[in-house]
Coordinates of C-alpha atoms and ligand atoms in Angstrom, one line a residue:
M62 CA 88.4 115.4 88.7
S63 CA 90.3 114.2 91.8
F64 CA 93.3 112.0 91.5
S65 CA 92.1 110.0 94.6
H66 CA 88.5 109.6 95.8
L67 CA 89.5 108.7 99.4
S68 CA 86.9 109.9 101.7
H69 CA 87.8 108.7 105.2
L70 CA 89.1 105.9 107.4
E71 CA 86.8 103.4 109.1
C72 CA 87.6 100.9 111.8
G73 CA 87.4 97.4 110.5
R74 CA 85.9 96.2 113.8
C75 CA 83.8 99.0 115.5
G76 CA 83.2 101.2 112.4
A77 CA 84.5 104.4 114.1
V78 CA 85.4 107.1 111.6
H79 CA 89.0 108.5 111.6
D80 CA 90.5 111.5 109.7
S81 CA 92.4 110.3 106.6
E82 CA 94.4 113.6 106.3
R83 CA 96.9 112.9 109.0
P84 CA 99.1 109.9 109.8
Q85 CA 97.0 107.2 111.6
N86 CA 97.7 103.8 113.2
L87 CA 95.1 101.7 114.9
C88 CA 91.5 102.7 115.9
V89 CA 91.7 104.9 118.9
T90 CA 88.5 103.3 120.3
C91 CA 89.1 99.6 120.0
G92 CA 92.7 99.1 118.7
S93 CA 91.8 97.4 115.4
P94 CA 93.1 98.1 111.9
L95 CA 91.6 101.0 109.9
L96 CA 90.3 100.6 106.4
A97 CA 90.4 103.3 103.7
R98 CA 86.9 104.3 102.3
Y99 CA 86.3 106.0 99.0
D100 CA 83.5 108.0 97.4
L101 CA 82.5 105.2 95.1
A102 CA 79.6 107.1 93.6
A103 CA 82.0 109.8 92.4
V104 CA 84.4 107.2 91.0
R105 CA 81.5 105.5 89.2
S106 CA 80.5 108.7 87.4
A107 CA 84.1 109.8 86.7
L108 CA 85.6 106.6 85.4
S109 CA 84.9 103.5 83.4
P110 CA 86.9 100.4 82.7
D111 CA 87.5 101.6 79.2
D112 CA 89.3 104.7 80.5
L113 CA 91.6 102.4 82.5
A114 CA 92.6 100.5 79.4
R115 CA 94.6 103.5 78.1
R116 CA 96.6 104.0 81.2
S117 CA 100.2 102.8 82.1
P118 CA 100.5 99.2 83.1
D119 CA 101.2 99.7 86.8
L120 CA 99.1 99.7 89.9
W121 CA 98.7 103.5 89.8
R122 CA 96.3 103.1 86.9
Y123 CA 93.7 102.6 89.7
H124 CA 94.7 105.9 91.4
E125 CA 91.0 106.9 92.0
L126 CA 90.8 103.9 94.3
L127 CA 94.1 104.6 96.0
P128 CA 94.8 107.0 98.9
V129 CA 97.5 109.3 97.4
R130 CA 95.9 112.7 96.7
D131 CA 98.7 114.4 94.7
P132 CA 100.2 112.7 91.7
R133 CA 103.6 114.3 92.6
A134 CA 103.5 112.3 95.9
V135 CA 103.6 109.0 94.0
T136 CA 106.7 106.9 94.7
T137 CA 107.0 104.2 92.1
L138 CA 109.5 101.7 90.8
G139 CA 107.0 100.5 88.2
E140 CA 105.2 98.0 90.3
G141 CA 102.0 96.2 89.3
M142 CA 100.3 94.5 86.3
T143 CA 102.1 91.3 86.8
P144 CA 101.3 88.4 84.4
L145 CA 98.3 86.1 84.9
L146 CA 99.7 82.9 83.3
P147 CA 98.0 79.7 82.3
M148 CA 99.5 76.7 84.1
A149 CA 98.3 74.1 81.6
R150 CA 100.7 71.2 82.1
Y151 CA 100.9 71.5 85.9
G152 CA 97.1 72.1 86.0
E153 CA 96.4 68.9 84.0
R154 CA 98.7 67.0 86.4
I155 CA 96.7 68.1 89.5
G156 CA 93.3 68.0 87.7
L157 CA 92.7 71.7 87.2
P158 CA 93.2 72.5 83.5
R159 CA 92.0 76.1 83.9
L160 CA 94.6 76.9 86.6
L161 CA 96.2 80.4 86.4
M162 CA 99.1 81.8 88.3
K163 CA 99.3 85.5 89.1
D164 CA 103.1 85.9 89.2
E165 CA 104.2 88.5 91.8
G166 CA 107.8 87.3 91.4
L167 CA 108.1 89.8 88.5
I168 CA 107.9 93.0 90.5
P169 CA 110.4 95.4 92.0
T170 CA 112.1 94.0 95.2
G171 CA 111.0 90.5 94.1
S172 CA 107.8 90.1 96.2
F173 CA 104.3 91.6 96.2
K174 CA 105.3 93.5 99.3
A175 CA 106.3 96.2 96.7
R176 CA 102.6 97.0 96.2
G177 CA 102.0 97.7 99.8
A178 CA 105.3 99.6 100.1
A179 CA 104.7 101.8 97.0
V180 CA 101.3 102.9 98.3
G181 CA 102.1 103.0 102.0
V182 CA 105.3 104.9 101.6
S183 CA 103.8 107.4 99.1
R184 CA 100.9 108.2 101.4
A185 CA 103.1 108.4 104.5
A186 CA 105.4 110.8 102.8
E187 CA 102.5 112.8 101.5
L188 CA 101.2 113.2 105.1
G189 CA 104.6 114.4 106.3
V190 CA 106.2 111.3 107.8
K191 CA 110.0 111.5 107.8
R192 CA 111.0 108.3 109.6
L193 CA 109.3 105.0 109.8
A194 CA 109.9 101.7 111.6
M195 CA 108.6 98.1 111.2
P196 CA 109.1 94.5 112.2
T197 CA 109.2 92.1 109.3
N198 CA 109.8 88.6 108.2
G199 CA 112.1 90.1 105.5
N200 CA 110.2 91.0 102.3
A201 CA 108.2 93.9 103.7
G202 CA 111.2 95.4 105.4
A203 CA 113.2 95.1 102.1
A204 CA 110.4 96.7 100.1
W205 CA 109.7 99.6 102.6
S206 CA 113.5 100.3 102.8
L207 CA 113.9 100.6 99.0
Y208 CA 110.7 102.6 98.4
G209 CA 111.4 104.6 101.5
A210 CA 114.9 105.5 100.1
R211 CA 113.2 106.6 96.8
A212 CA 110.8 108.8 98.7
G213 CA 113.6 110.2 100.9
L214 CA 112.4 108.7 104.2
T215 CA 114.6 107.0 106.7
A216 CA 113.6 103.5 108.0
T217 CA 114.4 101.3 111.0
I218 CA 113.8 97.7 110.3
V219 CA 113.8 94.8 112.8
M220 CA 113.7 91.2 111.5
P221 CA 114.4 87.7 112.8
V222 CA 118.0 86.4 112.3
D223 CA 116.8 83.6 110.1
A224 CA 114.7 85.7 107.7
P225 CA 115.8 85.3 104.1
E226 CA 119.3 86.7 103.9
I227 CA 118.8 88.7 100.6
T228 CA 116.2 90.8 102.4
R229 CA 118.8 92.0 104.8
R230 CA 121.1 93.0 102.0
E231 CA 118.3 95.0 100.3
C232 CA 117.9 96.9 103.6
V233 CA 121.6 97.6 104.0
A234 CA 122.0 98.6 100.3
S235 CA 119.3 101.2 100.7
G236 CA 120.9 102.7 103.8
T237 CA 118.4 101.5 106.3
D238 CA 118.9 101.1 110.1
L239 CA 118.7 97.3 110.3
Y240 CA 118.5 95.1 113.4
L241 CA 118.3 91.3 113.7
V242 CA 116.5 89.6 116.6
D243 CA 117.0 86.1 117.7
G244 CA 113.2 85.4 117.8
L245 CA 110.0 85.7 115.8
I246 CA 108.3 88.6 114.0
S247 CA 106.2 89.1 117.1
D248 CA 109.4 89.7 119.1
A249 CA 110.6 92.2 116.5
G250 CA 107.1 93.9 116.8
R251 CA 107.5 94.5 120.6
I252 CA 110.9 96.1 120.0
V253 CA 109.5 98.4 117.3
G254 CA 106.5 99.3 119.4
E255 CA 108.7 100.5 122.2
L256 CA 110.9 102.6 119.8
V257 CA 107.8 104.2 118.4
A258 CA 106.3 104.9 121.8
A259 CA 109.5 106.5 123.1
S260 CA 109.9 108.6 119.9
D261 CA 107.0 111.0 120.8
G262 CA 105.6 111.0 117.3
A263 CA 109.0 111.2 115.5
V264 CA 108.9 107.6 114.3
F265 CA 105.9 106.3 112.4
D266 CA 104.8 102.7 113.1
A267 CA 104.5 101.1 109.6
S268 CA 103.8 97.5 111.0
T269 CA 101.5 95.2 109.1
L270 CA 97.9 96.6 109.4
K271 CA 99.0 99.2 112.0
E272 CA 98.8 101.7 109.2
P273 CA 95.9 101.8 106.8
Y274 CA 97.5 102.1 103.3
R275 CA 99.6 99.0 102.8
I276 CA 96.4 97.1 102.3
E277 CA 95.4 99.5 99.6
G278 CA 98.5 98.7 97.6
K279 CA 97.9 95.0 98.0
K280 CA 94.3 95.2 97.0
T281 CA 95.4 96.1 93.5
M282 CA 96.2 92.3 93.0
G283 CA 92.4 91.8 93.1
I284 CA 91.6 94.6 90.7
E285 CA 94.2 93.4 88.3
I286 CA 92.9 89.8 88.3
A287 CA 89.4 91.1 87.5
E288 CA 90.8 93.5 84.7
Q289 CA 93.0 90.8 83.2
L290 CA 90.0 88.4 83.0
G291 CA 88.0 91.1 81.2
W292 CA 86.1 92.3 84.3
R293 CA 85.2 88.8 85.4
T294 CA 86.3 87.0 88.4
P295 CA 87.6 83.4 88.8
D296 CA 85.9 80.7 90.8
V297 CA 88.6 80.3 93.4
I298 CA 91.6 82.4 94.5
L299 CA 94.3 80.8 96.7
Y300 CA 96.5 83.0 98.8
P301 CA 99.5 82.2 101.1
T302 CA 98.4 83.9 104.3
G303 CA 100.7 85.4 106.9
G304 CA 99.4 88.7 108.2
G305 CA 96.6 88.3 105.7
V306 CA 96.9 91.7 104.1
G307 CA 96.8 90.5 100.6
L308 CA 93.7 88.3 101.2
I309 CA 91.8 91.1 103.0
G310 CA 92.9 93.5 100.3
I311 CA 91.7 91.3 97.4
H312 CA 88.4 90.8 99.2
K313 CA 88.1 94.6 99.7
A314 CA 89.0 95.3 96.1
L315 CA 86.3 92.9 94.8
D316 CA 83.7 94.5 97.1
E317 CA 84.6 97.9 95.7
L318 CA 84.4 96.7 92.1
R319 CA 81.0 95.2 92.8
Q320 CA 79.8 98.5 94.2
L321 CA 81.1 100.2 91.1
G322 CA 79.1 97.8 89.0
W323 CA 82.3 96.7 87.2
I324 CA 81.9 93.0 88.2
S325 CA 78.9 91.0 89.1
G326 CA 78.0 87.4 90.1
P327 CA 79.1 85.5 93.2
P328 CA 82.6 86.4 94.6
P329 CA 85.5 84.0 94.1
R330 CA 85.9 81.6 97.0
L331 CA 89.0 82.8 98.9
V332 CA 91.4 80.2 100.3
A333 CA 93.8 81.1 103.1
V334 CA 96.8 78.8 102.7
Q335 CA 99.2 78.3 105.7
A336 CA 102.0 76.0 106.7
E337 CA 101.3 73.3 109.2
G338 CA 104.1 74.7 111.4
C339 CA 102.2 78.0 111.7
A340 CA 98.5 77.7 111.0
P341 CA 96.5 80.0 113.4
I342 CA 93.9 80.9 110.8
V343 CA 93.3 77.3 109.7
R344 CA 92.8 76.3 113.3
A345 CA 90.4 79.1 114.0
F346 CA 88.5 78.5 110.8
E347 CA 88.1 74.8 111.6
R348 CA 86.8 75.6 115.0
G349 CA 84.4 78.2 113.7
E350 CA 86.1 80.9 115.7
R351 CA 86.0 84.6 114.8
E352 CA 89.6 85.3 115.9
S353 CA 92.8 83.3 116.0
R354 CA 95.0 82.4 119.1
P355 CA 98.8 82.7 119.1
W356 CA 100.5 79.7 117.5
D357 CA 103.2 78.2 119.8
G358 CA 106.6 77.4 118.3
A359 CA 105.8 78.8 114.8
R360 CA 108.2 77.4 112.2
T361 CA 108.2 77.0 108.4
V362 CA 110.5 77.4 105.4
A363 CA 107.8 79.6 103.9
F364 CA 109.0 82.6 106.0
G365 CA 106.5 85.1 104.7
I366 CA 103.7 83.2 106.2
N367 CA 105.3 82.6 109.6
V368 CA 103.0 84.9 111.6
P369 CA 101.8 83.4 114.9
K370 CA 99.0 85.8 115.6
P371 CA 97.9 88.1 112.7
L372 CA 96.4 91.4 113.9
G373 CA 93.7 91.3 111.1
D374 CA 92.7 87.7 111.9
F375 CA 89.1 88.6 112.3
L376 CA 89.1 90.3 108.9
I377 CA 90.7 87.2 107.2
L378 CA 88.1 84.9 108.8
Q379 CA 85.3 87.3 107.8
A380 CA 86.6 87.3 104.1
L381 CA 86.6 83.5 104.1
A382 CA 83.0 83.3 105.5
E383 CA 81.6 86.0 103.2
T384 CA 83.0 84.2 100.1
S385 CA 82.2 80.6 101.1
G386 CA 86.0 80.1 101.2
T387 CA 88.2 77.9 103.3
A388 CA 91.6 77.6 105.0
V389 CA 94.2 74.9 104.4
A390 CA 97.5 74.0 105.8
V391 CA 100.3 72.1 104.0
T392 CA 103.6 70.7 105.3
D393 CA 107.0 72.1 104.4
A394 CA 107.8 68.8 102.7
E395 CA 104.6 69.1 100.6
L396 CA 105.4 72.7 99.6
L397 CA 109.0 72.0 98.7
A398 CA 108.0 69.1 96.5
E399 CA 105.4 71.3 94.9
L400 CA 108.0 74.0 94.2
R401 CA 110.0 71.6 92.1
E402 CA 106.9 70.2 90.4
V403 CA 105.9 73.7 89.3
A404 CA 109.4 74.5 88.1
T405 CA 109.7 71.2 86.3
L406 CA 106.3 71.3 84.5
E407 CA 106.0 75.1 83.9
G408 CA 109.5 76.6 84.2
A409 CA 108.3 78.9 86.9
F410 CA 110.7 79.2 90.0
V411 CA 108.1 80.2 92.6
C412 CA 108.7 81.2 96.2
P413 CA 108.0 78.7 99.0
E414 CA 104.8 80.6 100.0
G415 CA 103.5 80.4 96.4
A416 CA 104.4 76.7 96.4
A417 CA 102.3 76.3 99.5
A418 CA 99.3 77.7 97.6
F419 CA 99.9 75.3 94.7
A420 CA 100.1 72.4 97.1
A421 CA 96.7 73.5 98.6
A422 CA 95.1 73.7 95.2
R423 CA 96.2 70.1 94.6
K424 CA 94.7 69.1 98.0
L425 CA 91.4 70.9 97.4
R426 CA 91.0 69.4 94.0
A427 CA 91.7 65.9 95.4
S428 CA 89.1 66.4 98.1
G429 CA 86.5 67.7 95.6
W430 CA 86.3 71.2 97.2
I431 CA 87.4 72.6 93.8
G432 CA 85.7 71.1 90.7
A433 CA 87.7 70.0 87.6
D434 CA 86.2 72.7 85.4
E435 CA 86.6 75.6 87.8
Q436 CA 88.8 78.6 87.0
V437 CA 91.4 78.9 89.8
V438 CA 94.0 81.6 90.5
V439 CA 97.1 80.9 92.6
L440 CA 99.0 83.9 93.9
N441 CA 102.8 83.3 93.7
T442 CA 103.7 86.1 96.1
G443 CA 107.4 86.3 95.3
A444 CA 110.4 85.2 93.2
G445 CA 112.0 81.8 94.0
L446 CA 115.3 83.6 93.4
K447 CA 114.9 85.3 96.8
Y448 CA 115.2 81.9 98.6
P449 CA 118.3 80.2 97.0
G450 CA 118.5 77.7 99.9
T451 CA 115.2 76.0 99.3
V452 CA 116.5 73.7 96.5
P453 CA 119.6 71.7 97.5
V454 CA 122.1 71.1 94.7
D455 CA 124.2 67.9 94.6
A456 CA 125.5 68.3 91.1
P457 CA 128.8 66.4 90.4
V458 CA 131.9 68.6 90.0
L459 CA 133.7 67.7 86.8
P460 CA 137.5 67.9 86.1
V461 CA 138.2 70.5 83.4
D462 CA 139.0 67.7 80.8
A463 CA 135.8 65.7 81.5
H464 CA 133.6 64.4 78.6
L465 CA 129.9 63.7 79.0
T466 CA 128.2 61.1 76.9
Ligands
PLP528 C1 104.5 88.6 103.4 C2 104.4 87.5 102.5 C3 103.3 86.6 102.4 C4 102.1 86.8 103.3 O1 101.4 88.0 103.0 P1 100.3 88.6 103.9 O2 99.5 89.5 103.0 O3 100.9 89.3 105.0 O4 99.4 87.5 104.4 C5 103.2 85.6 101.4 N1 104.3 85.4 100.6 C6 105.4 86.2 100.6 C7 106.5 85.9 99.7 C8 105.5 87.2 101.6 O5 106.6 88.0 101.6
ZN529 ZN1 87.5 100.4 116.4

């Protein structure tokens, strides 16, 4: 039996088939992202959910549905199987007693970007890539640097100067070539694009959705949610959306599980959550458009979702349409207040992006879009510890001989 049942790559827009056995970027016909396809009939006869239950608690337990062919090519730091926690007190407060949080803060590198990096780096190395480059808002660059180091690859990372500082340090610690640009991720993207073009194939472009396997790592969040709920799905999943890879991935995973016959019933309604300072998907959704337009002056404290024009916008909007989902924007003030509310009521120090998804859950409950008895999953995509500046501290400094009463 094969370790992976990957069969080919297919363009997400025009359907053109591409060879999965060499490094690939965008569709050569239309320039859109490529999606990995599997021989699901073979998976279905080779594997059952019961077999999975005996495997190690990391995302490689789903290896038949992942692209790495040789188990020896797997680069892992133990990522995956993050907790799916009840949020009873906070849930009661916002009128959603069945609220759950999938906590991606508890994963190597401190954000769910580790999933995409583990699978993307493993497959790139398996296909012979030696050096990669990418623009990033911080967390992806940190994750690909660290996983790249473990796989023996070299990386060139370009990030905005105001990206979370810890992510720079993760890059430097792992020996990466790091550059800071006084601009947005889109500016970093142009610089990386030119480097790759000038390298004559020596540097692999690992930008978001410009290679097909990061999404495969991120889709495991969707498989895990189904497995953790006993091969059932929740009513609603809220996801803080930047490039949208996680949302597209969760949608893809649930489609694959449905085709395998492991889940049934209507799909969870997917919600793309953005910040009001950068909400191209929300604007396109509200206007009924199939693609987004670049957002001018993008700005939010939730740095991971500060993406002015996601390459996979049409796939995000399609996922929302196919699941009867929606798109919601929240202000920085709302998400920062929510971050403290979640920590105060639940003891969970979530990242600003995760806090945005909680704020959106509150709004959608208030508007009636989510019903009081529905089961709702919020993705907290990273650890609050990675963003020490989001909570100001004005604690009094005591003299050493002070007494408190
Ligand atoms: C990258 C990132 C996001 C957005 O993820 P996409 O899948 O690109 O939409 C959300 N939260 C955090 C913490 C991130 O690092
Ligand atoms: Zn195409």
